[in-house]
CSV table of N, CA and C in Angstrom, one decimal:
chain,number,residue,atom,x,y,z
A,1,UNK,N,-18.7,-7.4,90.5
A,1,UNK,CA,-18.1,-7.3,88.7
A,1,UNK,C,-16.6,-7.4,88.4
A,2,UNK,N,-15.6,-6.7,89.8
A,2,UNK,CA,-14.7,-7.0,89.2
A,2,UNK,C,-13.7,-7.4,89.8
A,3,UNK,N,-12.2,-7.8,89.2
A,3,UNK,CA,-11.3,-8.5,89.9
A,3,UNK,C,-11.2,-8.7,91.2
A,4,UNK,N,-11.2,-7.1,91.6
A,4,UNK,CA,-10.7,-7.3,93.3
A,4,UNK,C,-12.0,-8.4,93.8
A,5,UNK,N,-13.3,-8.3,93.7
A,5,UNK,CA,-14.7,-8.8,94.1
A,5,UNK,C,-13.9,-10.6,94.2
A,6,UNK,N,-13.6,-10.9,92.6
A,6,UNK,CA,-13.4,-12.1,92.6
A,6,UNK,C,-12.2,-12.8,93.7
A,7,UNK,N,-11.2,-12.1,94.1
A,7,UNK,CA,-10.4,-12.5,95.1
A,7,UNK,C,-10.9,-13.0,96.1
A,8,UNK,N,-11.3,-11.4,96.8
A,8,UNK,CA,-12.4,-11.8,97.8
A,8,UNK,C,-13.0,-12.9,98.1
A,9,UNK,N,-14.3,-13.0,96.6
A,9,UNK,CA,-14.1,-14.5,97.2
A,9,UNK,C,-13.3,-16.1,97.4
A,10,UNK,N,-12.7,-16.1,96.7
A,10,UNK,CA,-11.5,-17.2,97.1
A,10,UNK,C,-11.6,-17.0,98.4
A,11,UNK,N,-11.3,-16.4,98.8
A,11,UNK,CA,-10.2,-16.1,100.2
A,11,UNK,C,-12.1,-16.1,101.0
A,12,UNK,N,-13.0,-15.9,101.1
A,12,UNK,CA,-14.2,-16.3,102.0
A,12,UNK,C,-15.2,-17.4,101.9
A,13,UNK,N,-14.7,-17.9,100.2
A,13,UNK,CA,-15.6,-19.1,100.4
A,13,UNK,C,-15.1,-20.2,99.4
A,14,UNK,N,-14.4,-20.1,98.4
A,14,UNK,CA,-13.6,-21.3,98.2
A,14,UNK,C,-12.0,-21.8,98.5
A,15,UNK,N,-11.8,-20.8,99.2
A,15,UNK,CA,-10.4,-21.3,100.1
A,15,UNK,C,-11.3,-22.4,101.8
A,16,UNK,N,-12.5,-21.9,101.8
A,16,UNK,CA,-12.8,-22.1,102.5
A,16,UNK,C,-14.2,-23.6,102.8
A,17,UNK,N,-13.9,-23.9,101.5
A,17,UNK,CA,-15.3,-25.0,101.1
A,17,UNK,C,-14.1,-26.7,101.2
A,18,UNK,N,-14.6,-27.3,101.8
A,18,UNK,CA,-14.2,-28.5,101.8
A,18,UNK,C,-14.6,-29.6,100.7
A,19,UNK,N,-15.6,-29.2,100.1
A,19,UNK,CA,-16.3,-30.0,99.1
A,19,UNK,C,-15.9,-29.3,97.6
A,20,UNK,N,-17.5,-29.8,96.8
A,20,UNK,CA,-17.1,-29.1,95.6
A,20,UNK,C,-18.4,-28.1,95.7
A,21,UNK,N,-17.7,-27.0,94.7
A,21,UNK,CA,-18.7,-25.9,94.4
A,21,UNK,C,-19.4,-26.0,93.1
A,22,UNK,N,-21.0,-25.7,93.3
A,22,UNK,CA,-21.6,-25.4,91.9
A,22,UNK,C,-22.3,-23.9,91.9
A,23,UNK,N,-22.0,-23.2,91.0
A,23,UNK,CA,-22.2,-21.6,90.6
A,23,UNK,C,-23.4,-22.0,89.5
A,24,UNK,N,-24.9,-21.4,90.7
A,24,UNK,CA,-25.8,-21.1,89.8
A,24,UNK,C,-26.0,-19.5,89.2
A,25,UNK,N,-25.6,-19.6,87.9
A,25,UNK,CA,-25.6,-17.8,87.9
A,25,UNK,C,-27.0,-17.5,86.8
A,26,UNK,N,-28.0,-17.0,87.3
A,26,UNK,CA,-29.2,-16.8,86.5
A,26,UNK,C,-29.6,-15.0,85.9
A,27,UNK,N,-29.7,-15.1,84.7
A,27,UNK,CA,-29.9,-13.5,84.7
A,27,UNK,C,-29.0,-12.8,84.9
A,28,UNK,N,-27.4,-13.2,84.8
A,28,UNK,CA,-26.6,-12.3,84.6
A,28,UNK,C,-26.6,-11.5,83.6
A,29,UNK,N,-26.8,-10.2,83.5
A,29,UNK,CA,-26.7,-8.8,82.8
A,29,UNK,C,-25.1,-7.9,82.4
A,30,UNK,N,-25.3,-8.1,81.0
A,30,UNK,CA,-23.6,-7.8,80.8
A,30,UNK,C,-22.6,-8.5,80.8
A,31,UNK,N,-21.7,-8.3,81.5
A,31,UNK,CA,-20.4,-8.4,82.0
A,31,UNK,C,-20.0,-9.2,83.0
A,32,UNK,N,-21.1,-9.3,83.8
A,32,UNK,CA,-21.1,-10.4,84.8
A,32,UNK,C,-21.1,-11.6,84.3
A,33,UNK,N,-22.0,-12.1,83.6
A,33,UNK,CA,-21.3,-13.1,82.7
A,33,UNK,C,-20.2,-13.5,82.8
A,34,UNK,N,-19.4,-12.8,81.8
A,34,UNK,CA,-17.7,-13.2,81.8
A,34,UNK,C,-17.3,-13.8,83.6
A,35,UNK,N,-17.5,-12.9,84.4
A,35,UNK,CA,-17.1,-12.7,86.1
A,35,UNK,C,-17.5,-14.5,86.4
A,36,UNK,N,-18.7,-14.8,85.9
A,36,UNK,CA,-19.4,-16.5,86.3
A,36,UNK,C,-18.4,-17.6,85.8
A,37,UNK,N,-17.6,-17.0,84.5
A,37,UNK,CA,-17.5,-18.0,83.6
A,37,UNK,C,-15.8,-17.9,84.3
A,38,UNK,N,-15.2,-16.7,84.9
A,38,UNK,CA,-13.9,-16.5,85.5
A,38,UNK,C,-13.7,-16.9,86.7
A,39,UNK,N,-14.9,-17.2,87.6
A,39,UNK,CA,-15.1,-18.0,88.9
A,39,UNK,C,-14.8,-19.3,88.3
A,40,UNK,N,-15.7,-20.0,87.3
A,40,UNK,CA,-15.6,-21.5,87.3
A,40,UNK,C,-13.8,-22.1,86.6
A,41,UNK,N,-13.4,-21.0,85.9
A,41,UNK,CA,-12.5,-21.0,85.0
A,41,UNK,C,-11.0,-21.1,86.3
A,42,UNK,N,-11.5,-20.1,87.1
A,42,UNK,CA,-10.2,-20.1,88.1
A,42,UNK,C,-10.0,-21.1,89.5
A,43,UNK,N,-11.4,-21.5,89.7
A,43,UNK,CA,-11.0,-22.6,91.2
A,43,UNK,C,-11.4,-23.7,90.8
A,44,UNK,N,-10.9,-24.8,90.9
A,44,UNK,CA,-10.4,-26.2,90.4
A,44,UNK,C,-11.8,-26.9,91.8
A,45,UNK,N,-12.1,-25.9,93.0
A,45,UNK,CA,-13.3,-26.6,93.6
A,45,UNK,C,-14.6,-26.7,93.0
A,46,UNK,N,-14.6,-25.3,91.7
A,46,UNK,CA,-16.0,-24.9,91.3
A,46,UNK,C,-16.0,-26.3,90.2
A,47,UNK,N,-17.4,-27.7,90.7
A,47,UNK,CA,-17.1,-28.4,89.2
A,47,UNK,C,-18.1,-28.1,88.6
A,48,UNK,N,-19.1,-27.4,88.6
A,48,UNK,CA,-19.9,-27.2,87.8
A,48,UNK,C,-20.8,-25.7,87.8
A,49,UNK,N,-21.5,-25.0,86.5
A,49,UNK,CA,-21.8,-24.2,86.4
A,49,UNK,C,-23.7,-24.2,85.4
A,50,UNK,N,-24.2,-23.9,86.0
A,50,UNK,CA,-25.0,-23.7,85.1
A,50,UNK,C,-25.2,-22.1,84.8
A,51,UNK,N,-25.0,-20.9,83.6
A,51,UNK,CA,-25.3,-20.3,83.3
A,51,UNK,C,-26.1,-19.7,82.2
A,52,UNK,N,-27.4,-18.3,83.0
A,52,UNK,CA,-28.2,-17.7,81.7
A,52,UNK,C,-27.9,-16.6,81.5
A,53,UNK,N,-27.0,-16.3,80.7
A,53,UNK,CA,-27.2,-14.5,80.4
A,53,UNK,C,-28.2,-14.0,80.2
A,54,UNK,N,-28.2,-13.0,80.5
A,54,UNK,CA,-29.3,-11.9,80.2
A,54,UNK,C,-28.9,-11.2,79.2
A,55,UNK,N,-28.5,-9.9,79.4
A,55,UNK,CA,-28.4,-8.6,78.8
A,55,UNK,C,-26.9,-8.4,77.7
A,56,UNK,N,-26.9,-8.3,76.9
A,56,UNK,CA,-25.9,-8.0,76.2
A,56,UNK,C,-25.2,-7.4,76.6
A,57,UNK,N,-23.6,-7.0,76.8
A,57,UNK,CA,-23.0,-6.1,77.5
A,57,UNK,C,-23.5,-4.5,76.7
A,58,UNK,N,-23.4,-3.6,77.2
A,58,UNK,CA,-23.2,-2.4,76.5
A,58,UNK,C,-22.3,-1.5,75.6
A,59,UNK,N,-22.8,-0.8,75.0
A,59,UNK,CA,-22.1,-0.4,73.8
A,59,UNK,C,-20.9,0.5,74.4
A,60,UNK,N,-20.3,0.7,75.3
A,60,UNK,CA,-19.1,1.5,75.9
A,60,UNK,C,-18.1,0.4,75.6
A,61,UNK,N,-18.4,-0.8,75.7
A,61,UNK,CA,-17.2,-1.6,75.6
A,61,UNK,C,-16.5,-1.3,74.7
A,62,UNK,N,-17.7,-1.9,73.1
A,62,UNK,CA,-17.5,-1.6,72.2
A,62,UNK,C,-17.2,-0.5,71.4
A,63,UNK,N,-17.5,0.7,71.4
A,63,UNK,CA,-17.0,2.1,71.6
A,63,UNK,C,-15.4,2.1,71.9
A,64,UNK,N,-15.1,1.8,72.5
A,64,UNK,CA,-13.5,1.7,73.3
A,64,UNK,C,-13.1,0.8,73.1
A,65,UNK,N,-13.3,0.1,72.1
A,65,UNK,CA,-12.4,-1.1,70.6
A,65,UNK,C,-11.7,-1.9,72.1
A,66,UNK,N,-12.5,-2.2,73.0
A,66,UNK,CA,-12.1,-3.4,74.0
A,66,UNK,C,-12.2,-4.9,73.2
A,67,UNK,N,-11.5,-5.8,73.6
A,67,UNK,CA,-11.8,-7.3,73.8
A,67,UNK,C,-11.7,-7.5,74.7
A,68,UNK,N,-12.8,-8.6,74.7
A,68,UNK,CA,-13.0,-9.7,76.4
A,68,UNK,C,-12.6,-11.1,76.3
A,69,UNK,N,-11.8,-11.6,77.6
A,69,UNK,CA,-10.8,-12.5,77.3
A,69,UNK,C,-11.4,-13.1,78.6
A,70,UNK,N,-11.8,-14.6,77.8
A,70,UNK,CA,-12.0,-15.5,79.3
A,70,UNK,C,-11.6,-17.0,79.1
A,71,UNK,N,-11.3,-17.1,79.9
A,71,UNK,CA,-9.8,-18.7,79.2
A,71,UNK,C,-8.8,-18.2,78.6
A,72,UNK,N,-9.1,-19.2,77.6
A,72,UNK,CA,-7.8,-18.9,76.6
A,72,UNK,C,-8.6,-18.5,75.1
A,73,UNK,N,-9.3,-17.9,75.3
A,73,UNK,CA,-10.8,-17.3,74.5
A,73,UNK,C,-10.8,-15.7,74.6
A,74,UNK,N,-10.8,-15.2,73.5
A,74,UNK,CA,-11.0,-14.1,73.4
A,74,UNK,C,-11.5,-13.4,72.0
A,75,UNK,N,-12.4,-12.5,72.2
A,75,UNK,CA,-13.4,-11.9,71.1
A,75,UNK,C,-13.5,-10.3,71.7
A,76,UNK,N,-14.1,-9.9,70.1
A,76,UNK,CA,-14.1,-8.3,70.2
A,76,UNK,C,-15.6,-8.0,70.6
A,77,UNK,N,-15.7,-6.6,71.3
A,77,UNK,CA,-16.8,-6.2,71.9
A,77,UNK,C,-18.2,-5.8,71.0
A,78,UNK,N,-16.6,-5.7,69.9
A,78,UNK,CA,-17.7,-5.0,68.6
A,78,UNK,C,-19.2,-6.2,68.2
A,79,UNK,N,-18.3,-7.7,68.7
A,79,UNK,CA,-19.0,-8.4,68.0
A,79,UNK,C,-20.6,-9.1,68.9
A,80,UNK,N,-20.6,-8.8,69.8
A,80,UNK,CA,-21.8,-8.8,70.8
A,80,UNK,C,-22.5,-7.5,71.7
A,81,UNK,N,-21.8,-6.4,71.4
A,81,UNK,CA,-22.0,-5.1,72.4
A,81,UNK,C,-23.4,-4.9,71.6
A,82,UNK,N,-24.7,-4.0,72.0
A,82,UNK,CA,-25.8,-3.9,71.5
A,82,UNK,C,-26.0,-2.1,72.8
A,83,UNK,N,-26.3,-1.7,71.8
A,83,UNK,CA,-27.3,-0.4,72.3
A,83,UNK,C,-29.0,-0.6,72.9
A,84,UNK,N,-29.2,-0.3,73.5
A,84,UNK,CA,-30.8,0.0,74.5
A,84,UNK,C,-30.6,-0.4,75.9
A,85,UNK,N,-31.4,-0.2,76.5
A,85,UNK,CA,-31.7,-0.6,77.9
A,85,UNK,C,-33.0,-0.8,78.5
A,86,UNK,N,-33.4,-1.1,79.5
A,86,UNK,CA,-34.7,-1.2,79.7
A,86,UNK,C,-34.7,0.5,81.1
A,87,UNK,N,-35.7,1.5,80.1
A,87,UNK,CA,-36.0,2.5,81.1
A,87,UNK,C,-37.2,2.1,82.3
A,88,UNK,N,-37.3,3.0,83.3
A,88,UNK,CA,-38.7,2.7,84.3
A,88,UNK,C,-40.1,2.6,83.5
A,89,UNK,N,-40.3,1.4,84.6
A,89,UNK,CA,-41.6,0.5,84.4
A,89,UNK,C,-41.7,-0.4,82.9
A,90,UNK,N,-40.0,-1.0,82.4
A,90,UNK,CA,-40.2,-1.7,82.2
A,90,UNK,C,-40.0,-1.2,80.3
A,91,UNK,N,-39.6,-0.3,80.4
A,91,UNK,CA,-40.4,-0.1,78.8
A,91,UNK,C,-38.8,0.1,78.0
A,92,UNK,N,-38.6,-0.9,77.0
A,92,UNK,CA,-37.3,-1.3,76.3
A,92,UNK,C,-37.2,0.5,75.3
A,93,UNK,N,-35.7,1.0,75.3
A,93,UNK,CA,-35.8,1.9,74.4
A,93,UNK,C,-34.3,1.3,73.7
A,94,UNK,N,-34.0,1.0,72.4
A,94,UNK,CA,-33.1,0.7,71.5
A,94,UNK,C,-33.7,0.2,70.6
A,95,UNK,N,-33.0,-0.8,69.5
A,95,UNK,CA,-33.7,-1.5,68.5
A,95,UNK,C,-34.6,-2.8,69.2
A,96,UNK,N,-35.0,-3.0,67.8
A,96,UNK,CA,-36.1,-4.1,68.2
A,96,UNK,C,-35.2,-5.3,68.7
A,97,UNK,N,-36.2,-5.8,69.7
A,97,UNK,CA,-35.6,-6.7,70.7
A,97,UNK,C,-34.9,-8.2,69.8
A,98,UNK,N,-36.0,-8.3,68.6
A,98,UNK,CA,-35.6,-9.3,67.6
A,98,UNK,C,-34.5,-9.6,67.2
A,99,UNK,N,-34.1,-8.1,66.8
A,99,UNK,CA,-32.9,-7.8,66.1
A,99,UNK,C,-31.7,-8.3,66.9
A,100,UNK,N,-31.4,-8.4,68.2
A,100,UNK,CA,-30.7,-8.5,68.6
A,100,UNK,C,-30.5,-10.0,68.8
A,101,UNK,N,-31.1,-10.9,68.5
A,101,UNK,CA,-31.1,-12.3,68.7
A,101,UNK,C,-29.9,-13.4,67.9
A,102,UNK,N,-29.4,-12.9,66.8
A,102,UNK,CA,-27.6,-12.9,66.5
A,102,UNK,C,-26.8,-12.4,67.8
A,103,UNK,N,-26.7,-11.5,67.9
A,103,UNK,CA,-25.5,-11.1,68.7
A,103,UNK,C,-25.6,-12.3,70.3
A,104,UNK,N,-27.2,-11.9,70.7
A,104,UNK,CA,-27.0,-12.9,72.2
A,104,UNK,C,-26.8,-14.3,71.6
A,105,UNK,N,-27.2,-15.2,70.4
A,105,UNK,CA,-26.1,-16.5,69.9
A,105,UNK,C,-24.9,-16.3,70.2
A,106,UNK,N,-24.3,-15.1,69.5
A,106,UNK,CA,-22.6,-14.9,69.3
A,106,UNK,C,-22.1,-14.8,70.9
A,107,UNK,N,-22.9,-14.1,71.5
A,107,UNK,CA,-22.3,-14.1,72.8
A,107,UNK,C,-22.6,-15.5,73.9
A,108,UNK,N,-23.5,-15.8,73.9
A,108,UNK,CA,-23.6,-17.6,74.2
A,108,UNK,C,-22.2,-18.2,73.6
A,109,UNK,N,-22.3,-18.2,73.0
A,109,UNK,CA,-21.4,-19.1,72.4
A,109,UNK,C,-19.9,-18.9,72.5
A,110,UNK,N,-19.8,-17.0,73.0
A,110,UNK,CA,-18.3,-16.8,73.1
A,110,UNK,C,-18.3,-17.1,75.0
A,111,UNK,N,-19.2,-17.1,75.4
A,111,UNK,CA,-18.8,-17.8,77.2
A,111,UNK,C,-18.3,-19.0,76.7
A,112,UNK,N,-19.6,-20.1,76.3
A,112,UNK,CA,-19.4,-21.9,76.1
A,112,UNK,C,-17.4,-21.7,75.9
A,113,UNK,N,-17.0,-20.6,74.8
A,113,UNK,CA,-16.0,-21.1,74.4
A,113,UNK,C,-14.8,-20.8,75.4
A,114,UNK,N,-15.0,-19.8,76.6
A,114,UNK,CA,-14.1,-19.5,77.2
A,114,UNK,C,-14.7,-20.2,78.4
A,115,UNK,N,-15.0,-21.2,78.7
A,115,UNK,CA,-15.7,-22.4,79.5
A,115,UNK,C,-13.9,-23.4,79.7
A,116,UNK,N,-13.1,-23.4,80.6
A,116,UNK,CA,-12.2,-24.0,80.6
A,116,UNK,C,-13.1,-26.2,81.7
A,117,UNK,N,-12.9,-26.7,81.3
A,117,UNK,CA,-13.4,-27.9,81.6
A,117,UNK,C,-12.3,-28.2,82.5
A,118,UNK,N,-10.9,-28.3,82.5
A,118,UNK,CA,-10.1,-28.9,82.9
A,118,UNK,C,-9.4,-29.9,81.9
A,119,UNK,N,-8.2,-30.4,82.4
A,119,UNK,CA,-7.3,-31.2,81.4
A,119,UNK,C,-7.7,-32.7,82.0
A,120,UNK,N,-9.2,-32.8,83.1
A,120,UNK,CA,-9.1,-34.1,83.3
A,120,UNK,C,-10.5,-34.5,83.0
A,121,UNK,N,-10.8,-33.3,81.8
A,121,UNK,CA,-11.8,-34.0,80.8
A,121,UNK,C,-13.2,-33.2,81.4
A,122,UNK,N,-14.1,-33.6,80.7
A,122,UNK,CA,-15.6,-32.6,81.4
A,122,UNK,C,-16.5,-33.0,80.1
A,123,UNK,N,-17.3,-31.6,80.5
A,123,UNK,CA,-18.6,-31.4,79.1
A,123,UNK,C,-19.0,-29.8,79.5
A,124,UNK,N,-19.5,-29.5,78.1
A,124,UNK,CA,-20.2,-28.3,78.5
A,124,UNK,C,-21.2,-28.3,76.8
A,125,UNK,N,-22.0,-27.3,77.2
A,125,UNK,CA,-23.0,-27.2,76.3
A,125,UNK,C,-24.0,-26.2,76.1
A,126,UNK,N,-24.6,-25.7,75.3
A,126,UNK,CA,-25.6,-24.6,75.6
A,126,UNK,C,-27.1,-24.9,75.1
A,127,UNK,N,-28.1,-24.7,75.6
A,127,UNK,CA,-29.6,-25.4,75.6
A,127,UNK,C,-30.8,-24.6,75.6
A,128,UNK,N,-31.2,-24.9,74.7
A,128,UNK,CA,-32.4,-24.1,74.1
A,128,UNK,C,-33.7,-24.3,75.3
A,129,UNK,N,-34.1,-23.3,76.2
A,129,UNK,CA,-35.4,-23.7,76.7
A,129,UNK,C,-35.8,-22.1,76.9
A,130,UNK,N,-37.0,-22.0,76.5
A,130,UNK,CA,-38.1,-21.2,76.4
A,130,UNK,C,-38.5,-21.0,77.8
A,131,UNK,N,-37.9,-19.6,78.0
A,131,UNK,CA,-38.5,-19.3,79.2
A,131,UNK,C,-39.0,-17.1,79.0
A,132,UNK,N,-38.5,-17.0,78.2
A,132,UNK,CA,-39.2,-15.7,77.5
A,132,UNK,C,-40.1,-15.9,76.6
A,133,UNK,N,-40.9,-15.2,76.9
A,133,UNK,CA,-42.2,-15.4,75.7
A,133,UNK,C,-42.6,-13.9,74.7
A,134,UNK,N,-42.8,-13.3,75.7
A,134,UNK,CA,-43.5,-11.1,74.8
A,134,UNK,C,-41.7,-10.8,74.8
A,135,UNK,N,-41.4,-10.5,73.1
A,135,UNK,CA,-40.1,-10.1,73.5
A,135,UNK,C,-39.1,-10.9,73.6
A,136,UNK,N,-38.9,-11.2,74.4
A,136,UNK,CA,-37.7,-11.8,74.8
A,136,UNK,C,-36.6,-13.1,73.9
A,137,UNK,N,-35.6,-12.7,74.4
A,137,UNK,CA,-35.0,-13.6,73.7
A,137,UNK,C,-33.9,-14.7,74.2
A,138,UNK,N,-33.5,-14.0,75.0
A,138,UNK,CA,-32.6,-14.8,76.2
A,138,UNK,C,-33.3,-16.3,76.7
A,139,UNK,N,-33.1,-16.9,76.1
A,139,UNK,CA,-33.8,-18.4,76.2
A,139,UNK,C,-32.2,-19.5,76.1
A,140,UNK,N,-31.5,-19.0,76.1
A,140,UNK,CA,-30.1,-20.2,75.9
A,140,UNK,C,-29.8,-20.4,77.3
A,141,UNK,N,-28.9,-21.7,77.8
A,141,UNK,CA,-28.4,-22.0,79.1
A,141,UNK,C,-26.9,-22.5,78.6
A,142,UNK,N,-25.9,-21.8,79.3
A,142,UNK,CA,-25.0,-22.9,79.5
A,142,UNK,C,-24.8,-23.6,80.4
A,143,UNK,N,-24.3,-25.0,80.4
A,143,UNK,CA,-24.0,-25.7,81.7
A,143,UNK,C,-22.8,-26.5,81.3
A,144,UNK,N,-21.6,-26.6,82.1
A,144,UNK,CA,-20.9,-27.0,82.4
A,144,UNK,C,-20.1,-27.6,83.4
A,145,UNK,N,-19.3,-29.0,83.4
A,145,UNK,CA,-18.8,-29.7,84.6
A,145,UNK,C,-17.5,-30.1,84.1
A,146,UNK,N,-16.9,-30.2,85.3
A,146,UNK,CA,-15.3,-30.7,85.2
A,146,UNK,C,-15.2,-31.9,85.3
A,147,UNK,N,-14.0,-32.5,84.6
A,147,UNK,CA,-14.2,-34.4,85.0
A,147,UNK,C,-13.5,-34.4,86.4
A,148,UNK,N,-13.3,-35.5,86.8
A,148,UNK,CA,-12.8,-36.6,85.4
A,148,UNK,C,-14.4,-37.2,86.1
A,149,UNK,N,-15.5,-37.0,86.8
A,149,UNK,CA,-16.1,-38.1,87.7
A,149,UNK,C,-17.4,-36.5,86.8
A,150,UNK,N,-18.3,-37.2,85.8
A,150,UNK,CA,-19.6,-36.5,85.6
A,150,UNK,C,-21.2,-37.0,86.0
A,151,UNK,N,-22.0,-35.9,85.6
A,151,UNK,CA,-23.6,-36.1,86.6
A,151,UNK,C,-24.1,-36.7,85.5
A,152,UNK,N,-23.9,-38.4,85.3
A,152,UNK,CA,-24.2,-39.0,84.2
A,152,UNK,C,-25.8,-38.7,83.8
A,153,UNK,N,-26.4,-38.8,84.8
A,153,UNK,CA,-27.6,-38.3,85.0
A,153,UNK,C,-28.2,-37.3,83.8
A,154,UNK,N,-28.0,-36.3,84.2
A,154,UNK,CA,-27.9,-34.8,83.7
A,154,UNK,C,-27.2,-34.5,82.2
A,155,UNK,N,-26.5,-35.3,81.6
A,155,UNK,CA,-25.7,-34.8,80.7
A,155,UNK,C,-26.0,-36.3,79.4
A,156,UNK,N,-26.8,-37.1,80.1
A,156,UNK,CA,-27.8,-37.9,79.0
A,156,UNK,C,-28.8,-37.1,78.9
A,157,UNK,N,-29.9,-36.8,80.0
A,157,UNK,CA,-31.2,-36.4,79.9
A,157,UNK,C,-30.5,-34.8,78.6
A,158,UNK,N,-29.8,-33.9,78.9
A,158,UNK,CA,-29.5,-32.8,77.9
A,158,UNK,C,-28.7,-33.3,76.1
A,159,UNK,N,-28.2,-34.1,76.9
A,159,UNK,CA,-28.0,-34.8,75.3
A,159,UNK,C,-29.1,-35.4,74.4
A,160,UNK,N,-30.2,-35.7,75.0
A,160,UNK,CA,-31.3,-36.4,74.5
A,160,UNK,C,-32.2,-35.1,74.4
A,161,UNK,N,-32.3,-34.5,75.0
A,161,UNK,CA,-33.2,-32.7,74.6
A,161,UNK,C,-33.4,-31.6,73.8
A,162,UNK,N,-34.2,-32.0,73.0
A,162,UNK,CA,-34.6,-31.6,71.2
A,162,UNK,C,-34.1,-29.9,71.1
A,163,UNK,N,-33.9,-29.3,72.5
A,163,UNK,CA,-33.2,-27.9,72.8
A,163,UNK,C,-32.1,-28.1,73.2
A,164,UNK,N,-31.4,-28.7,72.0
A,164,UNK,CA,-29.4,-29.1,72.7
A,164,UNK,C,-29.1,-27.7,71.0
A,165,UNK,N,-28.3,-26.8,71.0
A,165,UNK,CA,-27.7,-25.8,70.5
A,165,UNK,C,-26.3,-26.1,70.1
A,166,UNK,N,-25.6,-26.9,71.1
A,166,UNK,CA,-23.9,-26.8,70.8
A,166,UNK,C,-23.6,-28.6,70.7
A,167,UNK,N,-22.6,-29.0,70.6
A,167,UNK,CA,-22.0,-29.9,71.1
A,167,UNK,C,-21.0,-29.8,72.3
A,168,UNK,N,-21.4,-31.4,72.3
A,168,UNK,CA,-20.1,-30.9,73.9
A,168,UNK,C,-19.1,-31.1,73.5
A,169,UNK,N,-18.2,-30.8,74.8
A,169,UNK,CA,-17.2,-30.3,74.1
A,169,UNK,C,-16.2,-31.3,75.5
A,170,UNK,N,-15.1,-32.1,75.1
A,170,UNK,CA,-14.6,-32.9,76.3
A,170,UNK,C,-12.4,-32.4,76.1
């Protein structure tokens, strides 16, 4: 989760790759989703990201009055942080999970706003797909790709999907 780890990834992975890199970031809890966006933004070889955020950031960030910064976007932790966590045995200890939906939607929208597809153009969107059914609300996926060459069949399918939550940004 920390910046030193991200720098290490650059040396061990991105600087050694000869071709484009895709980031598949599924079930990233809390601020780990911010780091995935940082990886996309900071490494030109990363051409595509599929991000499915999970848990909201913990209240510690909000209680400290922090702001999150990704790309050219920033937002107050109070806008997205939430109390609660899963205890042993998968028991939720916190507010009713349905009450967290607006915060999760804001969290996902902020992550999307922080993604920088670059000056050569690109596309990014949020897609809804119900994968959690028993009290789960984390059903939003973020897709982004750097231009100038886009994976046309993928974006055509995303545009045609009834689950599209936001407009593409170019």
